[in-house]
Short mmCIF file of C-alpha atoms in Angstrom, two decimals:
data_model
loop_
_atom_site.label_atom_id
_atom_site.label_comp_id
_atom_site.label_asym_id
_atom_site.label_seq_id
_atom_site.Cartn_x
_atom_site.Cartn_y
_atom_site.Cartn_z
CA UNK A 1 0.00 0.00 0.00
CA UNK A 2 1.48 3.42 -0.94
CA UNK A 3 2.77 5.57 1.89
CA UNK A 4 0.43 8.51 2.68
CA UNK A 5 1.46 11.80 1.07
CA UNK A 6 1.87 13.41 4.47
CA UNK A 7 4.23 10.61 5.51
CA UNK A 8 6.32 11.04 2.38
CA UNK A 9 6.50 14.79 2.90
CA UNK A 10 7.55 14.36 6.52
CA UNK A 11 10.20 11.83 5.59
CA UNK A 12 11.57 14.20 2.96
CA UNK A 13 11.64 17.00 5.54
CA UNK A 14 13.60 14.88 7.99
CA UNK A 15 16.01 13.71 5.27
CA UNK A 16 16.70 17.23 4.05
CA UNK A 17 17.31 18.43 7.60
CA UNK A 18 19.74 15.57 8.19
CA UNK A 19 21.56 16.27 4.92
CA UNK A 20 22.04 19.93 5.85
CA UNK A 21 23.06 19.14 9.42
CA UNK A 22 25.64 16.50 8.49
CA UNK A 23 27.00 18.69 5.70
CA UNK A 24 27.35 21.65 8.07
CA UNK A 25 29.26 19.54 10.58
CA UNK A 26 31.54 18.12 7.90
CA UNK A 27 32.40 21.50 6.40
CA UNK A 28 32.99 23.12 9.78
CA UNK A 29 35.26 20.21 10.76
CA UNK A 30 37.24 20.72 7.54
CA UNK A 31 37.45 24.53 7.45
CA UNK A 32 36.41 25.97 10.80
CA UNK A 33 33.14 27.69 11.65
CA UNK A 34 34.18 31.16 10.49
CA UNK A 35 35.23 29.84 7.08
CA UNK A 36 31.88 28.22 6.28
CA UNK A 37 28.82 30.08 4.98
CA UNK A 38 25.18 29.17 4.58
CA UNK A 39 25.78 29.21 0.83
CA UNK A 40 28.62 26.68 1.22
CA UNK A 41 26.42 24.32 3.22
CA UNK A 42 23.47 24.66 0.86
CA UNK A 43 25.56 24.04 -2.25
CA UNK A 44 27.29 21.01 -0.76
CA UNK A 45 23.94 19.55 0.30
CA UNK A 46 22.44 20.20 -3.13
CA UNK A 47 19.75 22.69 -2.08
CA UNK A 48 19.24 26.45 -2.34
CA UNK A 49 20.00 28.93 0.43
CA UNK A 50 16.27 29.65 0.53
CA UNK A 51 15.63 25.98 1.31
CA UNK A 52 18.32 26.11 3.99
CA UNK A 53 16.45 28.87 5.81
CA UNK A 54 13.29 26.76 5.77
CA UNK A 55 15.13 24.45 8.17
CA UNK A 56 17.61 26.58 10.10
CA UNK A 57 17.90 30.18 11.21
CA UNK A 58 21.70 30.15 10.90
CA UNK A 59 24.72 28.00 10.10
CA UNK A 60 25.27 27.64 13.87
CA UNK A 61 21.88 26.00 14.25
CA UNK A 62 22.71 23.64 11.39
CA UNK A 63 25.75 22.46 13.33
CA UNK A 64 24.05 21.83 16.67
CA UNK A 65 20.50 20.74 15.73
CA UNK A 66 21.15 17.23 14.46
CA UNK A 67 17.51 16.16 14.05
CA UNK A 68 14.43 18.07 12.94
CA UNK A 69 12.30 16.00 15.31
CA UNK A 70 14.46 16.60 18.39
CA UNK A 71 11.43 17.70 20.44
CA UNK A 72 9.57 14.52 19.49
CA UNK A 73 12.65 12.49 20.40
CA UNK A 74 12.63 14.16 23.82
CA UNK A 75 8.96 13.26 24.22
CA UNK A 76 9.72 9.61 23.50
CA UNK A 77 12.53 9.71 26.05
CA UNK A 78 10.08 11.00 28.65
CA UNK A 79 7.67 8.20 27.78
CA UNK A 80 10.40 5.58 28.28
CA UNK A 81 11.33 7.19 31.58
CA UNK A 82 7.76 7.18 32.89
CA UNK A 83 7.30 3.57 31.77
CA UNK A 84 10.27 2.33 33.82
CA UNK A 85 9.38 -0.04 36.68
CA UNK A 86 8.80 1.73 39.99
CA UNK A 87 11.46 -0.38 41.71
CA UNK A 88 14.13 1.18 39.46
CA UNK A 89 15.63 4.23 41.12
CA UNK A 90 14.59 7.42 39.39
CA UNK A 91 18.11 8.56 38.35
CA UNK A 92 18.79 5.12 36.86
CA UNK A 93 15.41 5.15 35.08
CA UNK A 94 16.30 8.53 33.57
CA UNK A 95 19.73 7.37 32.43
CA UNK A 96 18.26 4.21 30.91
CA UNK A 97 15.68 6.32 29.05
CA UNK A 98 18.34 8.35 27.25
CA UNK A 99 20.45 5.35 26.21
CA UNK A 100 18.66 5.19 22.87
CA UNK A 101 19.97 8.67 22.06
CA UNK A 102 23.50 7.66 22.99
CA UNK A 103 23.26 4.61 20.75
CA UNK A 104 22.51 7.00 17.86
CA UNK A 105 25.64 9.00 18.75
CA UNK A 106 27.77 5.87 18.52
CA UNK A 107 26.13 4.84 15.24
CA UNK A 108 27.09 8.24 13.77
CA UNK A 109 30.51 8.51 15.39
CA UNK A 110 32.29 10.77 12.87
CA UNK A 111 29.37 13.19 12.66
CA UNK A 112 29.15 13.53 16.43
CA UNK A 113 32.90 13.83 16.88
CA UNK A 114 32.79 16.69 14.38
CA UNK A 115 29.85 18.29 16.17
CA UNK A 116 31.55 18.01 19.56
CA UNK A 117 34.76 19.47 18.13
CA UNK A 118 32.84 22.43 16.70
CA UNK A 119 31.10 23.05 20.03
CA UNK A 120 34.33 22.78 22.01
CA UNK A 121 36.19 25.14 19.66
CA UNK A 122 33.40 27.71 19.30
CA UNK A 123 31.88 28.94 22.59
CA UNK A 124 29.17 30.76 20.62
CA UNK A 125 27.64 27.39 19.82
CA UNK A 126 26.97 26.68 23.51
CA UNK A 127 24.16 29.21 23.56
CA UNK A 128 22.64 27.49 20.52
CA UNK A 129 22.66 24.17 22.34
CA UNK A 130 20.98 25.73 25.37
CA UNK A 131 18.33 27.35 23.17
CA UNK A 132 17.68 24.07 21.36
CA UNK A 133 17.10 22.21 24.63
CA UNK A 134 15.08 24.96 26.32
CA UNK A 135 11.64 23.78 25.22
CA UNK A 136 12.24 20.27 26.56
CA UNK A 137 13.16 21.38 30.10
CA UNK A 138 9.70 22.00 31.54
CA UNK A 139 8.15 18.73 30.25
CA UNK A 140 11.08 16.74 31.61
CA UNK A 141 10.90 18.38 35.05
CA UNK A 142 7.16 17.70 35.09
CA UNK A 143 7.79 14.03 34.24
CA UNK A 144 10.32 13.68 37.08
CA UNK A 145 7.86 15.29 39.48
CA UNK A 146 5.11 12.95 38.30
CA UNK A 147 7.23 9.83 38.81
CA UNK A 148 8.48 10.94 42.23
CA UNK A 149 5.23 12.46 43.51
CA UNK A 150 6.85 15.83 44.07
CA UNK A 151 5.81 19.39 43.27
CA UNK A 152 8.13 20.96 40.68
CA UNK A 153 7.33 24.42 42.01
CA UNK A 154 7.89 23.56 45.67
CA UNK A 155 10.41 20.73 45.69
CA UNK A 156 14.03 20.94 44.59
CA UNK A 157 14.35 17.32 43.46
CA UNK A 158 12.91 17.39 39.90
CA UNK A 159 15.02 20.34 38.74
CA UNK A 160 18.07 19.12 40.65
CA UNK A 161 17.87 15.68 39.06
CA UNK A 162 17.50 17.08 35.54
CA UNK A 163 20.44 19.43 36.09
CA UNK A 164 22.58 16.65 37.56
CA UNK A 165 21.80 14.19 34.77
CA UNK A 166 22.44 16.94 32.23
CA UNK A 167 25.89 17.46 33.73
CA UNK A 168 26.55 13.72 33.60
CA UNK A 169 25.55 13.63 29.93
CA UNK A 170 27.83 16.58 29.13
CA UNK A 171 30.73 15.00 31.00
CA UNK A 172 30.17 11.73 29.17
CA UNK A 173 30.12 13.35 25.74
CA UNK A 174 33.20 15.46 26.47
CA UNK A 175 35.22 12.45 27.66
CA UNK A 176 33.98 10.39 24.71
CA UNK A 177 35.12 13.17 22.38
CA UNK A 178 38.49 13.55 24.13
CA UNK A 179 39.05 9.81 23.62
CA UNK A 180 38.22 10.22 19.94
CA UNK A 181 35.13 8.06 20.23
CA UNK A 182 37.27 4.98 20.80
CA UNK A 183 35.41 4.07 23.97
CA UNK A 184 31.74 3.27 24.29
CA UNK A 185 29.60 6.32 25.03
CA UNK A 186 27.02 3.97 26.54
CA UNK A 187 29.61 2.48 28.90
CA UNK A 188 30.74 5.96 29.95
CA UNK A 189 27.12 6.95 30.56
CA UNK A 190 26.60 3.87 32.73
CA UNK A 191 29.75 4.71 34.68
CA UNK A 192 28.47 8.24 35.23
CA UNK A 193 25.13 6.88 36.44
CA UNK A 194 26.72 4.45 38.89
CA UNK A 195 28.99 7.20 40.22
CA UNK A 196 26.02 9.48 40.82
CA UNK A 197 23.98 6.71 42.44
CA UNK A 198 26.89 5.96 44.74
CA UNK A 199 26.86 9.54 45.97
CA UNK A 200 29.72 10.83 43.79
CA UNK A 201 32.52 9.28 45.86
CA UNK A 202 36.06 10.47 45.25
CA UNK A 203 38.08 8.17 42.96
CA UNK A 204 40.62 5.86 44.54
CA UNK A 205 43.87 7.52 43.48
CA UNK A 206 45.74 4.31 44.24
CA UNK A 207 44.04 2.74 41.23
CA UNK A 208 45.82 5.18 38.88
#
């Protein structure tokens, strides 16, 4: 049975976004952010600059926004988190819920190494990352509050957990990048989770 027109259009939208995003990362990795223009990205991806601006507001956004459906992906993560068994500790349930996203990072290793390099070398991109994630913050805090039976406006826990897990994710990605993606991002994420669940104990220096 033929795919509905709307489905085909949506798939094309997602594919074009991905083509522009991966092209932007590749060109920035090769030349540096300041040496790449919207016109360069558009031409290399085989679309017009006008089409580019249907997807991104700037070349910086093209570098950091890997997926057009990133808000929907966040919603699915929240659903996995809320579906976790109650006996699983909430921080672990949250970490497990985002593993699917980390698997995607490992599947697209070169792209994500390039994206991480661009972000590390260009502080201006940090604000783009924050802006991209902004609209997912409130729903995630609400989900944590729902699972834990807390009030997000009165209790510290939901926001504190999201902030803490966010820091663990950032630390994981940075270390993964520093090791040139030669270690498992999923293993590093698990290590971060276990360290947090253990109360962030100091490392045993004798082991080094």
